mmCIF file of C-alpha atoms in Angstrom:
data_model
loop_
_atom_site.group_PDB
_atom_site.id
_atom_site.type_symbol
_atom_site.label_atom_id
_atom_site.label_comp_id
_atom_site.label_asym_id
_atom_site.label_seq_id
_atom_site.Cartn_x
_atom_site.Cartn_y
_atom_site.Cartn_z
ATOM 1 C CA UNK A 1 96.104 122.080 84.768
ATOM 2 C CA UNK A 2 92.642 121.245 85.223
ATOM 3 C CA UNK A 3 92.622 121.838 89.105
ATOM 4 C CA UNK A 4 93.966 125.057 88.387
ATOM 5 C CA UNK A 5 91.586 125.837 85.759
ATOM 6 C CA UNK A 6 88.450 125.556 87.053
ATOM 7 C CA UNK A 7 89.544 127.351 90.691
ATOM 8 C CA UNK A 8 90.102 130.749 87.450
ATOM 9 C CA UNK A 9 86.497 129.776 86.045
ATOM 10 C CA UNK A 10 85.131 129.726 89.783
ATOM 11 C CA UNK A 11 87.258 133.561 90.282
ATOM 12 C CA UNK A 12 86.135 134.878 87.533
ATOM 13 C CA UNK A 13 81.989 133.838 87.710
ATOM 14 C CA UNK A 14 82.311 135.146 91.366
ATOM 15 C CA UNK A 15 83.408 138.845 89.988
ATOM 16 C CA UNK A 16 81.038 139.151 87.725
ATOM 17 C CA UNK A 17 78.694 138.006 89.880
ATOM 18 C CA UNK A 18 79.513 140.710 92.923
ATOM 19 C CA UNK A 19 79.657 142.993 89.514
ATOM 20 C CA UNK A 20 75.912 142.187 88.401
ATOM 21 C CA UNK A 21 74.396 142.917 91.701
ATOM 22 C CA UNK A 22 76.172 146.043 92.096
ATOM 23 C CA UNK A 23 75.158 147.187 88.851
ATOM 24 C CA UNK A 24 71.378 145.848 89.636
ATOM 25 C CA UNK A 25 71.461 147.748 92.905
ATOM 26 C CA UNK A 26 72.564 151.151 91.401
ATOM 27 C CA UNK A 27 70.013 150.943 88.426
ATOM 28 C CA UNK A 28 67.801 149.973 91.188
ATOM 29 C CA UNK A 29 68.142 152.683 92.872
ATOM 30 C CA UNK A 30 68.383 155.579 90.507
ATOM 31 C CA UNK A 31 64.820 153.512 89.542
ATOM 32 C CA UNK A 32 63.582 154.376 93.053
ATOM 33 C CA UNK A 33 64.627 157.860 93.347
ATOM 34 C CA UNK A 34 63.238 158.418 89.666
ATOM 35 C CA UNK A 35 59.370 156.522 90.662
ATOM 36 C CA UNK A 36 59.811 159.101 93.722
ATOM 37 C CA UNK A 37 60.847 162.563 91.771
ATOM 38 C CA UNK A 38 58.155 161.911 89.208
ATOM 39 C CA UNK A 39 55.371 159.751 91.439
ATOM 40 C CA UNK A 40 55.341 159.662 94.794
ATOM 41 C CA UNK A 41 56.676 163.757 95.172
ATOM 42 C CA UNK A 42 55.893 164.523 90.757
ATOM 43 C CA UNK A 43 52.476 166.902 91.826
ATOM 44 C CA UNK A 44 54.626 168.624 94.860
ATOM 45 C CA UNK A 45 57.611 169.493 91.834
ATOM 46 C CA UNK A 46 55.022 170.214 89.469
ATOM 47 C CA UNK A 47 53.515 172.971 91.843
ATOM 48 C CA UNK A 48 57.236 174.198 92.443
ATOM 49 C CA UNK A 49 57.829 174.790 88.927
ATOM 50 C CA UNK A 50 54.338 176.499 88.102
ATOM 51 C CA UNK A 51 54.743 178.772 90.653
ATOM 52 C CA UNK A 52 58.542 179.315 90.244
ATOM 53 C CA UNK A 53 57.595 180.189 86.370
ATOM 54 C CA UNK A 54 54.396 182.325 86.639
ATOM 55 C CA UNK A 55 54.513 185.788 88.617
ATOM 56 C CA UNK A 56 51.396 188.257 89.567
ATOM 57 C CA UNK A 57 52.087 191.607 88.938
ATOM 58 C CA UNK A 58 50.182 194.489 90.094
ATOM 59 C CA UNK A 59 49.383 197.080 88.429
ATOM 60 C CA UNK A 60 49.262 200.956 89.767
ATOM 61 C CA UNK A 61 45.533 202.882 89.439
ATOM 62 C CA UNK A 62 45.611 206.529 89.124
ATOM 63 C CA UNK A 63 44.312 208.375 91.853
ATOM 64 C CA UNK A 64 41.178 210.024 91.994
ATOM 65 C CA UNK A 65 41.972 214.398 91.897
ATOM 66 C CA UNK A 66 40.413 216.923 94.697
ATOM 67 C CA UNK A 67 38.624 219.938 93.615
ATOM 68 C CA UNK A 68 36.904 222.729 95.276
ATOM 69 C CA UNK A 69 32.879 223.889 94.631
ATOM 70 C CA UNK A 70 34.283 225.989 92.021
ATOM 71 C CA UNK A 71 36.388 222.812 89.976
ATOM 72 C CA UNK A 72 39.455 224.838 90.850
ATOM 73 C CA UNK A 73 42.212 221.307 91.525
ATOM 74 C CA UNK A 74 43.229 221.298 95.049
ATOM 75 C CA UNK A 75 44.993 218.010 94.776
ATOM 76 C CA UNK A 76 45.929 215.982 91.250
ATOM 77 C CA UNK A 77 48.932 213.655 89.305
ATOM 78 C CA UNK A 78 51.622 214.942 88.059
ATOM 79 C CA UNK A 79 54.679 213.192 86.435
ATOM 80 C CA UNK A 80 57.629 212.310 88.465
ATOM 81 C CA UNK A 81 60.643 211.309 85.821
ATOM 82 C CA UNK A 82 62.815 208.538 87.308
ATOM 83 C CA UNK A 83 66.283 207.463 85.107
ATOM 84 C CA UNK A 84 66.325 203.695 84.992
ATOM 85 C CA UNK A 85 68.436 200.821 83.385
ATOM 86 C CA UNK A 86 67.868 197.527 82.787
ATOM 87 C CA UNK A 87 71.354 194.905 82.861
ATOM 88 C CA UNK A 88 69.874 192.750 80.275
ATOM 89 C CA UNK A 89 69.603 194.952 77.218
ATOM 90 C CA UNK A 90 72.958 196.382 78.039
ATOM 91 C CA UNK A 91 75.472 195.694 75.016
ATOM 92 C CA UNK A 92 77.687 192.862 75.548
ATOM 93 C CA UNK A 93 80.463 195.250 74.848
ATOM 94 C CA UNK A 94 82.048 196.146 78.347
ATOM 95 C CA UNK A 95 84.058 199.132 76.324
ATOM 96 C CA UNK A 96 80.714 199.983 75.056
ATOM 97 C CA UNK A 97 79.163 199.532 78.758
ATOM 98 C CA UNK A 98 81.893 201.446 80.442
ATOM 99 C CA UNK A 99 80.957 204.547 77.396
ATOM 100 C CA UNK A 100 77.317 204.270 78.503
ATOM 101 C CA UNK A 101 77.847 204.468 82.279
ATOM 102 C CA UNK A 102 80.588 207.661 81.496
ATOM 103 C CA UNK A 103 78.082 209.894 79.117
ATOM 104 C CA UNK A 104 75.122 208.960 81.745
ATOM 105 C CA UNK A 105 77.574 209.922 84.987
ATOM 106 C CA UNK A 106 77.737 213.416 83.169
ATOM 107 C CA UNK A 107 73.919 213.578 82.646
ATOM 108 C CA UNK A 108 72.505 213.234 85.721
ATOM 109 C CA UNK A 109 75.970 213.943 88.258
ATOM 110 C CA UNK A 110 76.016 210.329 89.041
ATOM 111 C CA UNK A 111 79.683 209.163 89.801
ATOM 112 C CA UNK A 112 79.872 205.735 87.884
ATOM 113 C CA UNK A 113 81.506 203.899 90.407
ATOM 114 C CA UNK A 114 80.972 204.674 94.166
ATOM 115 C CA UNK A 115 81.218 202.184 97.025
ATOM 116 C CA UNK A 116 81.172 198.925 97.494
ATOM 117 C CA UNK A 117 78.688 195.516 97.354
ATOM 118 C CA UNK A 118 79.288 193.650 99.955
ATOM 119 C CA UNK A 119 76.712 191.360 101.568
ATOM 120 C CA UNK A 120 75.307 194.686 103.699
ATOM 121 C CA UNK A 121 75.122 196.727 100.807
ATOM 122 C CA UNK A 122 73.414 193.970 99.027
ATOM 123 C CA UNK A 123 70.722 194.019 101.518
ATOM 124 C CA UNK A 124 70.489 197.756 102.441
ATOM 125 C CA UNK A 125 70.074 198.888 98.922
ATOM 126 C CA UNK A 126 67.054 200.527 97.970
ATOM 127 C CA UNK A 127 68.097 202.737 94.515
ATOM 128 C CA UNK A 128 67.792 206.306 94.641
ATOM 129 C CA UNK A 129 68.284 206.674 98.608
ATOM 130 C CA UNK A 130 71.567 204.308 98.361
ATOM 131 C CA UNK A 131 75.549 205.912 98.217
ATOM 132 C CA UNK A 132 76.587 203.551 95.055
ATOM 133 C CA UNK A 133 77.425 204.453 91.267
ATOM 134 C CA UNK A 134 76.609 203.267 88.365
ATOM 135 C CA UNK A 135 78.551 200.638 88.016
ATOM 136 C CA UNK A 136 77.631 199.042 91.651
ATOM 137 C CA UNK A 137 73.974 198.970 91.159
ATOM 138 C CA UNK A 138 73.805 197.755 87.617
ATOM 139 C CA UNK A 139 76.080 194.661 89.251
ATOM 140 C CA UNK A 140 74.063 194.881 92.166
ATOM 141 C CA UNK A 141 70.242 194.394 89.444
ATOM 142 C CA UNK A 142 71.840 191.822 87.305
ATOM 143 C CA UNK A 143 72.360 189.394 90.268
ATOM 144 C CA UNK A 144 69.094 190.011 91.109
ATOM 145 C CA UNK A 145 66.680 190.521 88.559
ATOM 146 C CA UNK A 146 68.897 191.147 85.087
ATOM 147 C CA UNK A 147 65.440 192.048 83.419
ATOM 148 C CA UNK A 148 63.327 194.324 85.564
ATOM 149 C CA UNK A 149 64.288 198.370 85.461
ATOM 150 C CA UNK A 150 66.369 199.312 88.033
ATOM 151 C CA UNK A 151 66.463 202.741 89.149
ATOM 152 C CA UNK A 152 69.614 205.161 89.063
ATOM 153 C CA UNK A 153 68.679 208.790 89.341
ATOM 154 C CA UNK A 154 64.517 209.610 90.732
ATOM 155 C CA UNK A 155 62.978 213.265 90.384
ATOM 156 C CA UNK A 156 65.058 214.351 87.423
ATOM 157 C CA UNK A 157 64.383 216.965 85.694
ATOM 158 C CA UNK A 158 61.770 217.078 82.660
ATOM 159 C CA UNK A 159 64.498 218.379 80.466
ATOM 160 C CA UNK A 160 66.940 215.376 81.436
ATOM 161 C CA UNK A 161 64.510 212.467 80.838
ATOM 162 C CA UNK A 162 64.029 214.043 77.511
ATOM 163 C CA UNK A 163 67.529 213.894 76.510
ATOM 164 C CA UNK A 164 67.792 210.002 78.118
ATOM 165 C CA UNK A 165 65.175 209.865 75.514
ATOM 166 C CA UNK A 166 66.281 211.499 72.888
ATOM 167 C CA UNK A 167 69.419 208.809 73.431
ATOM 168 C CA UNK A 168 67.825 205.539 73.588
ATOM 169 C CA UNK A 169 69.518 204.014 70.903
ATOM 170 C CA UNK A 170 72.364 204.994 71.447
ATOM 171 C CA UNK A 171 72.618 204.230 74.985
ATOM 172 C CA UNK A 172 70.665 200.080 75.145
ATOM 173 C CA UNK A 173 68.873 199.596 77.964
ATOM 174 C CA UNK A 174 68.809 202.907 79.809
ATOM 175 C CA UNK A 175 65.505 204.580 80.131
ATOM 176 C CA UNK A 176 62.797 207.129 81.755
ATOM 177 C CA UNK A 177 59.803 205.643 84.042
ATOM 178 C CA UNK A 178 57.727 208.453 84.268
ATOM 179 C CA UNK A 179 55.346 207.728 88.013
ATOM 180 C CA UNK A 180 52.720 209.951 89.501
ATOM 181 C CA UNK A 181 53.110 212.080 92.306
ATOM 182 C CA UNK A 182 50.849 213.901 94.105
ATOM 183 C CA UNK A 183 50.484 217.739 93.809
ATOM 184 C CA UNK A 184 49.176 220.561 95.943
ATOM 185 C CA UNK A 185 48.218 223.089 93.989
ATOM 186 C CA UNK A 186 47.480 225.780 96.191
ATOM 187 C CA UNK A 187 49.587 223.733 99.261
ATOM 188 C CA UNK A 188 49.707 225.144 103.041
ATOM 189 C CA UNK A 189 46.163 227.089 102.050
ATOM 190 C CA UNK A 190 44.597 224.192 102.468
ATOM 191 C CA UNK A 191 46.739 221.368 103.929
ATOM 192 C CA UNK A 192 45.108 221.567 106.684
ATOM 193 C CA UNK A 193 41.605 219.435 106.377
ATOM 194 C CA UNK A 194 43.281 217.852 102.426
ATOM 195 C CA UNK A 195 46.421 215.974 103.918
ATOM 196 C CA UNK A 196 48.789 214.080 102.023
ATOM 197 C CA UNK A 197 49.617 210.932 101.519
ATOM 198 C CA UNK A 198 52.365 208.595 103.147
ATOM 199 C CA UNK A 199 53.904 204.889 102.777
ATOM 200 C CA UNK A 200 51.364 201.965 104.083
ATOM 201 C CA UNK A 201 51.544 202.045 108.064
ATOM 202 C CA UNK A 202 53.098 198.587 109.168
ATOM 203 C CA UNK A 203 49.584 198.416 111.320
ATOM 204 C CA UNK A 204 46.824 198.316 108.289
ATOM 205 C CA UNK A 205 49.634 196.736 105.959
ATOM 206 C CA UNK A 206 46.613 193.929 106.663
ATOM 207 C CA UNK A 207 44.039 195.232 105.264
ATOM 208 C CA UNK A 208 45.295 197.197 102.542
ATOM 209 C CA UNK A 209 46.513 193.778 101.105
ATOM 210 C CA UNK A 210 43.882 192.065 101.036
ATOM 211 C CA UNK A 211 42.344 195.434 99.213
ATOM 212 C CA UNK A 212 45.228 195.090 96.547
ATOM 213 C CA UNK A 213 46.885 197.407 98.037
ATOM 214 C CA UNK A 214 51.368 196.970 97.525
ATOM 215 C CA UNK A 215 52.779 197.287 100.592
ATOM 216 C CA UNK A 216 56.241 200.032 99.984
ATOM 217 C CA UNK A 217 55.261 201.294 97.162
ATOM 218 C CA UNK A 218 51.239 202.386 96.856
ATOM 219 C CA UNK A 219 50.231 205.110 99.550
ATOM 220 C CA UNK A 220 47.448 206.095 100.589
ATOM 221 C CA UNK A 221 45.676 209.060 103.007
ATOM 222 C CA UNK A 222 47.455 209.788 106.201
ATOM 223 C CA UNK A 223 45.351 213.231 106.865
ATOM 224 C CA UNK A 224 42.791 215.045 105.920
ATOM 225 C CA UNK A 225 40.179 214.313 103.340
ATOM 226 C CA UNK A 226 43.089 211.748 101.180
ATOM 227 C CA UNK A 227 42.646 209.645 104.854
ATOM 228 C CA UNK A 228 38.858 209.705 105.046
ATOM 229 C CA UNK A 229 37.989 209.465 101.487
ATOM 230 C CA UNK A 230 40.832 207.286 100.456
ATOM 231 C CA UNK A 231 38.547 204.330 99.842
ATOM 232 C CA UNK A 232 37.095 206.969 97.132
ATOM 233 C CA UNK A 233 40.452 208.088 96.088
ATOM 234 C CA UNK A 234 42.105 205.525 95.981
ATOM 235 C CA UNK A 235 41.104 203.282 93.848
ATOM 236 C CA UNK A 236 41.765 199.450 92.709
ATOM 237 C CA UNK A 237 45.260 198.172 91.101
ATOM 238 C CA UNK A 238 45.073 196.067 88.206
ATOM 239 C CA UNK A 239 46.293 192.457 88.100
ATOM 240 C CA UNK A 240 49.069 190.159 85.704
ATOM 241 C CA UNK A 241 49.837 186.109 86.554
ATOM 242 C CA UNK A 242 52.512 186.314 83.608
ATOM 243 C CA UNK A 243 55.366 183.693 83.001
ATOM 244 C CA UNK A 244 59.039 184.872 83.112
ATOM 245 C CA UNK A 245 61.831 183.131 82.281
ATOM 246 C CA UNK A 246 65.179 181.819 85.105
ATOM 247 C CA UNK A 247 66.214 185.274 84.313
ATOM 248 C CA UNK A 248 62.865 186.952 85.576
ATOM 249 C CA UNK A 249 62.210 187.982 81.439
ATOM 250 C CA UNK A 250 58.657 188.161 80.755
ATOM 251 C CA UNK A 251 57.813 186.275 77.489
ATOM 252 C CA UNK A 252 53.783 185.690 77.954
ATOM 253 C CA UNK A 253 50.629 187.058 80.042
ATOM 254 C CA UNK A 254 49.653 183.704 81.935
ATOM 255 C CA UNK A 255 45.284 185.190 82.511
ATOM 256 C CA UNK A 256 43.850 187.958 80.801
ATOM 257 C CA UNK A 257 44.828 190.954 82.307
ATOM 258 C CA UNK A 258 42.599 192.415 85.835
ATOM 259 C CA UNK A 259 43.212 196.074 84.730
ATOM 260 C CA UNK A 260 43.008 198.766 87.035
ATOM 261 C CA UNK A 261 40.203 201.043 87.911
ATOM 262 C CA UNK A 262 41.453 204.480 88.523
ATOM 263 C CA UNK A 263 39.722 206.398 91.401
ATOM 264 C CA UNK A 264 36.669 208.671 91.655
ATOM 265 C CA UNK A 265 37.889 213.110 91.980
ATOM 266 C CA UNK A 266 36.387 214.394 94.828
ATOM 267 C CA UNK A 267 34.958 217.965 94.925
ATOM 268 C CA UNK A 268 34.512 219.369 98.050
ATOM 269 C CA UNK A 269 32.490 222.125 99.411
ATOM 270 C CA UNK A 270 35.141 224.166 100.746
ATOM 271 C CA UNK A 271 35.328 227.674 98.326
ATOM 272 C CA UNK A 272 39.170 228.319 97.635
ATOM 273 C CA UNK A 273 38.814 231.670 97.599
ATOM 274 C CA UNK A 274 36.781 232.297 100.690
ATOM 275 C CA UNK A 275 40.202 230.062 102.270
ATOM 276 C CA UNK A 276 42.286 232.769 101.129
ATOM 277 C CA UNK A 277 40.272 235.507 102.525
ATOM 278 C CA UNK A 278 39.867 233.738 105.580
ATOM 279 C CA UNK A 279 43.066 232.736 106.670
ATOM 280 C CA UNK A 280 44.342 235.999 105.125
ATOM 281 C CA UNK A 281 42.366 238.209 108.070
ATOM 282 C CA UNK A 282 43.062 235.168 110.969
ATOM 283 C CA UNK A 283 46.836 235.933 110.503
ATOM 284 C CA UNK A 284 46.082 239.810 110.517
ATOM 285 C CA UNK A 285 44.099 239.414 113.196
ATOM 286 C CA UNK A 286 46.548 237.484 115.472
ATOM 287 C CA UNK A 287 50.069 239.972 114.604
ATOM 288 C CA UNK A 288 47.549 243.147 115.333
ATOM 289 C CA UNK A 289 46.592 241.499 118.794
ATOM 290 C CA UNK A 290 50.915 240.254 119.038
ATOM 291 C CA UNK A 291 50.806 243.834 118.592
ATOM 292 C CA UNK A 292 48.828 245.903 120.461
ATOM 293 C CA UNK A 293 49.630 243.894 123.596
ATOM 294 C CA UNK A 294 53.494 243.964 123.104
ATOM 295 C CA UNK A 295 54.044 240.306 123.194
ATOM 296 C CA UNK A 296 52.938 237.331 121.928
ATOM 297 C CA UNK A 297 49.555 236.572 123.239
ATOM 298 C CA UNK A 298 48.836 233.434 120.887
ATOM 299 C CA UNK A 299 49.551 232.399 117.861
ATOM 300 C CA UNK A 300 47.405 229.976 116.432
ATOM 301 C CA UNK A 301 43.867 230.014 115.697
ATOM 302 C CA UNK A 302 40.571 228.628 113.567
ATOM 303 C CA UNK A 303 38.114 230.475 111.793
ATOM 304 C CA UNK A 304 35.350 227.954 110.141
ATOM 305 C CA UNK A 305 32.728 229.426 107.474
ATOM 306 C CA UNK A 306 29.026 227.315 107.270
ATOM 307 C CA UNK A 307 26.521 227.665 105.574
ATOM 308 C CA UNK A 308 23.396 228.255 107.603
ATOM 309 C CA UNK A 309 21.260 226.999 105.347
ATOM 310 C CA UNK A 310 23.328 223.830 103.949
ATOM 311 C CA UNK A 311 25.701 223.319 106.562
ATOM 312 C CA UNK A 312 28.003 222.686 103.786
ATOM 313 C CA UNK A 313 31.904 224.013 105.295
ATOM 314 C CA UNK A 314 33.148 227.123 102.996
ATOM 315 C CA UNK A 315 36.593 227.442 105.127
ATOM 316 C CA UNK A 316 38.395 225.859 107.238
ATOM 317 C CA UNK A 317 41.841 227.670 108.123
ATOM 318 C CA UNK A 318 43.799 226.146 111.001
ATOM 319 C CA UNK A 319 46.941 228.496 111.834
ATOM 320 C CA UNK A 320 49.511 227.511 111.965
ATOM 321 C CA UNK A 321 49.942 224.942 109.498
ATOM 322 C CA UNK A 322 52.274 222.799 107.275
ATOM 323 C CA UNK A 323 52.933 222.858 103.257
ATOM 324 C CA UNK A 324 51.767 219.271 101.888
ATOM 325 C CA UNK A 325 53.818 219.217 98.947
ATOM 326 C CA UNK A 326 56.852 218.571 100.886
ATOM 327 C CA UNK A 327 55.443 215.364 101.922
ATOM 328 C CA UNK A 328 54.989 213.893 98.487
ATOM 329 C CA UNK A 329 58.385 214.484 97.717
ATOM 330 C CA UNK A 330 60.119 213.239 100.726
ATOM 331 C CA UNK A 331 58.722 209.954 100.974
ATOM 332 C CA UNK A 332 60.858 207.531 98.878
ATOM 333 C CA UNK A 333 58.942 204.426 97.316
ATOM 334 C CA UNK A 334 60.310 201.134 96.527
ATOM 335 C CA UNK A 335 62.709 200.804 93.897
ATOM 336 C CA UNK A 336 61.215 198.982 91.026
ATOM 337 C CA UNK A 337 58.102 197.383 90.370
ATOM 338 C CA UNK A 338 57.021 194.260 92.746
ATOM 339 C CA UNK A 339 56.337 191.581 91.897
ATOM 340 C CA UNK A 340 54.432 189.231 93.987
ATOM 341 C CA UNK A 341 53.816 185.045 93.667
#
């Protein structure tokens, strides 16, 4: 009996020792990992956490207006109304959400549900330009940026925008975004020297990024005065560094915001009245000679009128020309306010 009891105690002691070793090893492993996370890689993880909770927002500047010598507007900014929806602010009640979608669908002429949301669709998604329904757009926004407004319909009429604003209490999460677009009141009369705006080209992306512009959202001059005087007309974008939560909701500013600097207004030496007279005279002259010879002798021409005493260009006609107002609405912008980390 004594021998068996001694062996039993010895066996039990061995088991306890093994258990203590295993527990000690597990404790040592977690202690080492905790030391690694907190001490060895602590600075790296802290930097990642700070990066995840802060975002840099670029606030667009206002582009300068272009006038002729008499103060007649040749290029200006007008509001364009976009209907946006913020998924996080929609009602919790699914029935209420569907009611908003149905009523909004009728107003903006956009189907409640259309297409699917597979991986390829999500990657190619561009609000206002992807053929999806309201439900699909909201689903994509919910899974990516629930607290950021996403565009449903772009460039709607002022009347539609006013209705959405009036329904803001009944349609939580639905709002109107006002985006400035370029308008040229004189159109093809001055398009040859005013030019037009377009997205930042890939070859100049680094150059404009260094100046604070945001590729995909900001537009720059592509021809004429809009291009040659871009540095004066474009202004400088503002900057904000904000704190956000895991859902992307903005909590507060982390740094003092830098306000955007509007572009400068430009006065040209062109006289719009003389420009119209010169264009009409050129077209009449072309039509006369084509009719005189009985065939198309020419279909293009140029007229330049200058003040010989000062060298100022008073009129500059190049025919045929183009309608630069089409460019401002034809080129799509980005679908949400871009954030840069």
